[in-house]
Amino acid sequence: MSEVYVGLKHSRGAWRAAVAPTGEVFSEDDSLEGVERLAQRIGELRPAAVLVQALGGGELPVMVALLERGVRVRVTSKEQVRAFAATAGAGLSGATTVVQMAGSVRFVTQEGSDERVRLLLARRRQVLEMRAQEEERLRGAEYAPLQEDLERHLFFLDRQLGRLHELLLYMVQAVLPREGAEAQGEG
């Protein structure tokens, strides 16, 4: 049986998914519940990889939901999808282009990158837990200096989350192979 790939593209408030080699296409709205349903359905497919077209950070909820389920996720840019569509031929559009691209991209990975992603996800959960605790403390704080201290810590934790998201996005980048690179053994 051939490997399964999923391509994801966001359009008009919904995530559109295309599955190769089956040709199945489905979508879910971009609400938290819709993202969870999408991640659950994709996880059940046990794909070799899911390629997500980046949205300038808007892909984070889907990316994290899939990674938390142990799904191998890679993110690509709109420009790379357009370049792939231009070279792959007419008739490709949306999630269909992304899924066709999934089988052709080279993943930017390093030895142990899947383990590093798991470590980053674990740290993200820890920071989210700390943030929830500090928000709860802030709601009950009546002393102004304590409130200011808690707000500074929340600001710091938000920056930490942003940094963790940057690291996760770096770990799951995908790039198109250069012309002729595979033939020369560079791909």
PDB file of C-alpha atoms in Angstrom:
ATOM      1  CA  MET A   1       0.000   0.000   0.000  1.00  0.00           C
ATOM      2  CA  SER A   2       1.363   3.458  -0.906  1.00  0.00           C
ATOM      3  CA  GLU A   3       1.996   6.144   1.686  1.00  0.00           C
ATOM      4  CA  VAL A   4      -0.779   8.572   2.538  1.00  0.00           C
ATOM      5  CA  TYR A   5      -0.157  12.314   2.424  1.00  0.00           C
ATOM      6  CA  VAL A   6      -2.508  15.116   3.410  1.00  0.00           C
ATOM      7  CA  GLY A   7      -2.424  18.689   2.122  1.00  0.00           C
ATOM      8  CA  LEU A   8      -4.085  21.482   4.126  1.00  0.00           C
ATOM      9  CA  LYS A   9      -5.012  24.938   2.955  1.00  0.00           C
ATOM     10  CA  HIS A  10      -7.083  27.579   4.721  1.00  0.00           C
ATOM     11  CA  SER A  11      -9.805  29.308   2.746  1.00  0.00           C
ATOM     12  CA  ARG A  12     -12.840  31.367   3.756  1.00  0.00           C
ATOM     13  CA  GLY A  13     -12.938  30.388   7.428  1.00  0.00           C
ATOM     14  CA  ALA A  14     -12.307  26.689   6.874  1.00  0.00           C
ATOM     15  CA  TRP A  15      -9.449  24.237   6.564  1.00  0.00           C
ATOM     16  CA  ARG A  16      -9.600  22.267   3.322  1.00  0.00           C
ATOM     17  CA  ALA A  17      -7.867  18.890   3.260  1.00  0.00           C
ATOM     18  CA  ALA A  18      -6.924  16.710   0.312  1.00  0.00           C
ATOM     19  CA  VAL A  19      -5.639  13.153   0.704  1.00  0.00           C
ATOM     20  CA  ALA A  20      -3.267  11.359  -1.654  1.00  0.00           C
ATOM     21  CA  PRO A  21      -3.393   8.810  -3.140  1.00  0.00           C
ATOM     22  CA  THR A  22      -7.145   8.373  -2.442  1.00  0.00           C
ATOM     23  CA  GLY A  23      -8.240  11.771  -3.746  1.00  0.00           C
ATOM     24  CA  GLU A  24     -10.517  12.274  -0.736  1.00  0.00           C
ATOM     25  CA  VAL A  25     -11.295  15.930   0.013  1.00  0.00           C
ATOM     26  CA  PHE A  26     -12.930  17.276   3.173  1.00  0.00           C
ATOM     27  CA  SER A  27     -13.060  20.443   5.238  1.00  0.00           C
ATOM     28  CA  GLU A  28     -13.681  21.708   8.746  1.00  0.00           C
ATOM     29  CA  ASP A  29     -14.318  25.221  10.004  1.00  0.00           C
ATOM     30  CA  ASP A  30     -11.409  26.975  11.688  1.00  0.00           C
ATOM     31  CA  SER A  31     -12.987  27.098  15.155  1.00  0.00           C
ATOM     32  CA  LEU A  32     -11.163  25.288  17.970  1.00  0.00           C
ATOM     33  CA  GLU A  33     -13.716  22.473  17.721  1.00  0.00           C
ATOM     34  CA  GLY A  34     -13.296  22.295  13.938  1.00  0.00           C
ATOM     35  CA  VAL A  35      -9.520  22.136  14.271  1.00  0.00           C
ATOM     36  CA  GLU A  36      -9.852  19.297  16.793  1.00  0.00           C
ATOM     37  CA  ARG A  37     -12.209  17.377  14.468  1.00  0.00           C
ATOM     38  CA  LEU A  38      -9.813  17.941  11.568  1.00  0.00           C
ATOM     39  CA  ALA A  39      -6.806  16.756  13.584  1.00  0.00           C
ATOM     40  CA  GLN A  40      -8.714  13.696  14.791  1.00  0.00           C
ATOM     41  CA  ARG A  41      -9.771  12.728  11.261  1.00  0.00           C
ATOM     42  CA  ILE A  42      -6.298  13.259   9.826  1.00  0.00           C
ATOM     43  CA  GLY A  43      -4.716  11.356  12.708  1.00  0.00           C
ATOM     44  CA  GLU A  44      -6.927   8.362  11.930  1.00  0.00           C
ATOM     45  CA  LEU A  45      -5.517   8.334   8.376  1.00  0.00           C
ATOM     46  CA  ARG A  46      -1.988   7.792   9.789  1.00  0.00           C
ATOM     47  CA  PRO A  47      -0.362   9.847   7.022  1.00  0.00           C
ATOM     48  CA  ALA A  48       3.353   9.751   6.273  1.00  0.00           C
ATOM     49  CA  ALA A  49       3.181  13.558   6.463  1.00  0.00           C
ATOM     50  CA  VAL A  50       0.775  16.470   6.401  1.00  0.00           C
ATOM     51  CA  LEU A  51       1.804  19.550   4.451  1.00  0.00           C
ATOM     52  CA  VAL A  52       0.171  22.780   5.655  1.00  0.00           C
ATOM     53  CA  GLN A  53       0.217  26.009   3.700  1.00  0.00           C
ATOM     54  CA  ALA A  54       1.363  28.719   6.116  1.00  0.00           C
ATOM     55  CA  LEU A  55      -0.895  31.589   7.113  1.00  0.00           C
ATOM     56  CA  GLY A  56       1.570  33.827   8.893  1.00  0.00           C
ATOM     57  CA  GLY A  57       0.952  32.108  12.220  1.00  0.00           C
ATOM     58  CA  GLY A  58      -2.680  31.153  11.623  1.00  0.00           C
ATOM     59  CA  GLU A  59      -1.577  27.585  10.955  1.00  0.00           C
ATOM     60  CA  LEU A  60      -0.339  27.156  14.538  1.00  0.00           C
ATOM     61  CA  PRO A  61      -3.551  25.694  16.029  1.00  0.00           C
ATOM     62  CA  VAL A  62      -3.777  23.029  13.309  1.00  0.00           C
ATOM     63  CA  MET A  63      -0.051  22.340  13.369  1.00  0.00           C
ATOM     64  CA  VAL A  64       0.019  21.914  17.152  1.00  0.00           C
ATOM     65  CA  ALA A  65      -3.170  19.785  17.226  1.00  0.00           C
ATOM     66  CA  LEU A  66      -1.650  17.420  14.658  1.00  0.00           C
ATOM     67  CA  LEU A  67       1.778  17.321  16.296  1.00  0.00           C
ATOM     68  CA  GLU A  68       0.144  16.556  19.656  1.00  0.00           C
ATOM     69  CA  ARG A  69      -1.386  13.478  18.001  1.00  0.00           C
ATOM     70  CA  GLY A  70       1.995  12.324  16.748  1.00  0.00           C
ATOM     71  CA  VAL A  71       1.302  13.267  13.127  1.00  0.00           C
ATOM     72  CA  ARG A  72       4.334  14.363  11.113  1.00  0.00           C
ATOM     73  CA  VAL A  73       3.585  17.920   9.995  1.00  0.00           C
ATOM     74  CA  ARG A  74       5.449  20.162   7.607  1.00  0.00           C
ATOM     75  CA  VAL A  75       4.658  23.779   6.737  1.00  0.00           C
ATOM     76  CA  THR A  76       5.212  25.459   3.399  1.00  0.00           C
ATOM     77  CA  SER A  77       4.690  28.985   2.122  1.00  0.00           C
ATOM     78  CA  LYS A  78       2.100  30.238  -0.324  1.00  0.00           C
ATOM     79  CA  GLU A  79       4.952  31.188  -2.662  1.00  0.00           C
ATOM     80  CA  GLN A  80       6.302  27.635  -2.679  1.00  0.00           C
ATOM     81  CA  VAL A  81       2.816  26.267  -3.400  1.00  0.00           C
ATOM     82  CA  ARG A  82       2.453  28.696  -6.323  1.00  0.00           C
ATOM     83  CA  ALA A  83       5.876  27.756  -7.668  1.00  0.00           C
ATOM     84  CA  PHE A  84       5.023  24.071  -7.415  1.00  0.00           C
ATOM     85  CA  ALA A  85       1.657  24.572  -9.151  1.00  0.00           C
ATOM     86  CA  ALA A  86       3.360  26.473 -11.977  1.00  0.00           C
ATOM     87  CA  THR A  87       5.810  23.642 -12.607  1.00  0.00           C
ATOM     88  CA  ALA A  88       3.401  20.752 -11.934  1.00  0.00           C
ATOM     89  CA  GLY A  89       0.903  21.682 -14.619  1.00  0.00           C
ATOM     90  CA  ALA A  90      -2.574  23.093 -14.988  1.00  0.00           C
ATOM     91  CA  GLY A  91      -5.575  21.950 -13.049  1.00  0.00           C
ATOM     92  CA  LEU A  92      -4.077  21.946  -9.571  1.00  0.00           C
ATOM     93  CA  SER A  93      -5.597  24.276  -7.019  1.00  0.00           C
ATOM     94  CA  GLY A  94      -6.000  24.701  -3.306  1.00  0.00           C
ATOM     95  CA  ALA A  95      -5.457  21.729  -1.022  1.00  0.00           C
ATOM     96  CA  THR A  96      -5.047  19.489  -4.065  1.00  0.00           C
ATOM     97  CA  THR A  97      -1.874  21.372  -4.994  1.00  0.00           C
ATOM     98  CA  VAL A  98      -0.610  21.154  -1.427  1.00  0.00           C
ATOM     99  CA  VAL A  99      -1.157  17.391  -1.223  1.00  0.00           C
ATOM    100  CA  GLN A 100       0.539  16.811  -4.587  1.00  0.00           C
ATOM    101  CA  MET A 101       3.405  18.914  -3.332  1.00  0.00           C
ATOM    102  CA  ALA A 102       3.627  16.859  -0.114  1.00  0.00           C
ATOM    103  CA  GLY A 103       5.103  13.945  -1.996  1.00  0.00           C
ATOM    104  CA  SER A 104       7.689  16.168  -3.709  1.00  0.00           C
ATOM    105  CA  VAL A 105       9.025  18.432  -0.988  1.00  0.00           C
ATOM    106  CA  ARG A 106      12.222  17.981   0.918  1.00  0.00           C
ATOM    107  CA  PHE A 107      11.753  18.389   4.653  1.00  0.00           C
ATOM    108  CA  VAL A 108      14.113  20.662   6.544  1.00  0.00           C
ATOM    109  CA  THR A 109      15.001  18.186   9.275  1.00  0.00           C
ATOM    110  CA  GLN A 110      17.938  17.222  11.345  1.00  0.00           C
ATOM    111  CA  GLU A 111      18.812  14.027  13.156  1.00  0.00           C
ATOM    112  CA  GLY A 112      16.420  13.731  16.101  1.00  0.00           C
ATOM    113  CA  SER A 113      14.066  16.476  14.910  1.00  0.00           C
ATOM    114  CA  ASP A 114      10.937  14.461  15.796  1.00  0.00           C
ATOM    115  CA  GLU A 115      12.219  14.138  19.365  1.00  0.00           C
ATOM    116  CA  ARG A 116      12.987  17.863  19.453  1.00  0.00           C
ATOM    117  CA  VAL A 117       9.436  18.609  18.324  1.00  0.00           C
ATOM    118  CA  ARG A 118       8.113  16.436  21.169  1.00  0.00           C
ATOM    119  CA  LEU A 119      10.331  18.309  23.647  1.00  0.00           C
ATOM    120  CA  LEU A 120       9.136  21.681  22.334  1.00  0.00           C
ATOM    121  CA  LEU A 121       5.504  20.544  22.603  1.00  0.00           C
ATOM    122  CA  ALA A 122       6.065  19.398  26.186  1.00  0.00           C
ATOM    123  CA  ARG A 123       7.635  22.745  27.060  1.00  0.00           C
ATOM    124  CA  ARG A 124       4.739  24.553  25.358  1.00  0.00           C
ATOM    125  CA  ARG A 125       2.277  22.652  27.565  1.00  0.00           C
ATOM    126  CA  GLN A 126       4.289  23.620  30.661  1.00  0.00           C
ATOM    127  CA  VAL A 127       4.328  27.303  29.720  1.00  0.00           C
ATOM    128  CA  LEU A 128       0.580  27.222  28.983  1.00  0.00           C
ATOM    129  CA  GLU A 129      -0.042  25.689  32.419  1.00  0.00           C
ATOM    130  CA  MET A 130       2.101  28.365  34.093  1.00  0.00           C
ATOM    131  CA  ARG A 131       0.240  31.032  32.149  1.00  0.00           C
ATOM    132  CA  ALA A 132      -3.157  29.697  33.260  1.00  0.00           C
ATOM    133  CA  GLN A 133      -1.983  29.652  36.894  1.00  0.00           C
ATOM    134  CA  GLU A 134      -0.704  33.215  36.682  1.00  0.00           C
ATOM    135  CA  GLU A 135      -3.947  34.424  35.061  1.00  0.00           C
ATOM    136  CA  GLU A 136      -5.864  32.847  37.931  1.00  0.00           C
ATOM    137  CA  ARG A 137      -3.584  34.566  40.457  1.00  0.00           C
ATOM    138  CA  LEU A 138      -4.073  37.896  38.663  1.00  0.00           C
ATOM    139  CA  ARG A 139      -7.858  37.588  38.912  1.00  0.00           C
ATOM    140  CA  GLY A 140      -7.555  37.263  42.686  1.00  0.00           C
ATOM    141  CA  ALA A 141      -4.811  39.853  43.215  1.00  0.00           C
ATOM    142  CA  GLU A 142      -5.951  43.102  44.804  1.00  0.00           C
ATOM    143  CA  TYR A 143      -2.557  44.607  45.637  1.00  0.00           C
ATOM    144  CA  ALA A 144      -1.335  46.817  42.746  1.00  0.00           C
ATOM    145  CA  PRO A 145       2.387  45.865  42.899  1.00  0.00           C
ATOM    146  CA  LEU A 146       1.428  42.184  42.854  1.00  0.00           C
ATOM    147  CA  GLN A 147      -0.861  42.774  39.878  1.00  0.00           C
ATOM    148  CA  GLU A 148       1.972  44.515  38.029  1.00  0.00           C
ATOM    149  CA  ASP A 149       4.352  41.661  38.806  1.00  0.00           C
ATOM    150  CA  LEU A 150       1.837  39.084  37.547  1.00  0.00           C
ATOM    151  CA  GLU A 151       1.199  41.103  34.384  1.00  0.00           C
ATOM    152  CA  ARG A 152       4.967  41.272  33.703  1.00  0.00           C
ATOM    153  CA  HIS A 153       5.224  37.517  34.181  1.00  0.00           C
ATOM    154  CA  LEU A 154       2.270  36.930  31.813  1.00  0.00           C
ATOM    155  CA  PHE A 155       3.989  39.155  29.248  1.00  0.00           C
ATOM    156  CA  PHE A 156       7.179  37.101  29.633  1.00  0.00           C
ATOM    157  CA  LEU A 157       5.255  33.823  29.284  1.00  0.00           C
ATOM    158  CA  ASP A 158       3.556  35.128  26.128  1.00  0.00           C
ATOM    159  CA  ARG A 159       6.983  35.912  24.675  1.00  0.00           C
ATOM    160  CA  GLN A 160       8.134  32.417  25.612  1.00  0.00           C
ATOM    161  CA  LEU A 161       5.124  30.924  23.816  1.00  0.00           C
ATOM    162  CA  GLY A 162       5.930  33.014  20.753  1.00  0.00           C
ATOM    163  CA  ARG A 163       9.513  31.763  20.789  1.00  0.00           C
ATOM    164  CA  LEU A 164       8.366  28.146  21.166  1.00  0.00           C
ATOM    165  CA  HIS A 165       6.003  28.623  18.213  1.00  0.00           C
ATOM    166  CA  GLU A 166       8.882  30.044  16.136  1.00  0.00           C
ATOM    167  CA  LEU A 167      11.014  27.023  17.006  1.00  0.00           C
ATOM    168  CA  LEU A 168       8.199  24.611  16.166  1.00  0.00           C
ATOM    169  CA  LEU A 169       7.625  26.319  12.825  1.00  0.00           C
ATOM    170  CA  TYR A 170      11.348  26.125  12.064  1.00  0.00           C
ATOM    171  CA  MET A 171      11.397  22.407  12.873  1.00  0.00           C
ATOM    172  CA  VAL A 172       8.539  21.653  10.452  1.00  0.00           C
ATOM    173  CA  GLN A 173       9.566  23.706   7.415  1.00  0.00           C
ATOM    174  CA  ALA A 174       9.367  22.150   3.987  1.00  0.00           C
ATOM    175  CA  VAL A 175      11.113  23.396   0.866  1.00  0.00           C
ATOM    176  CA  LEU A 176      10.915  22.541  -2.790  1.00  0.00           C
ATOM    177  CA  PRO A 177      13.966  20.707  -4.094  1.00  0.00           C
ATOM    178  CA  ARG A 178      16.165  22.798  -6.345  1.00  0.00           C
ATOM    179  CA  GLU A 179      16.089  21.952 -10.034  1.00  0.00           C
ATOM    180  CA  GLY A 180      18.539  19.169 -10.673  1.00  0.00           C
ATOM    181  CA  ALA A 181      19.600  18.896  -7.003  1.00  0.00           C
ATOM    182  CA  GLU A 182      18.258  15.366  -6.669  1.00  0.00           C
ATOM    183  CA  ALA A 183      19.999  14.286  -9.827  1.00  0.00           C
ATOM    184  CA  GLN A 184      23.246  15.624  -8.402  1.00  0.00           C
ATOM    185  CA  GLY A 185      22.714  13.936  -5.040  1.00  0.00           C
ATOM    186  CA  GLU A 186      22.085  17.166  -3.130  1.00  0.00           C
ATOM    187  CA  GLY A 187      18.367  16.585  -2.420  1.00  0.00           C
TER     188      GLY A 187
END
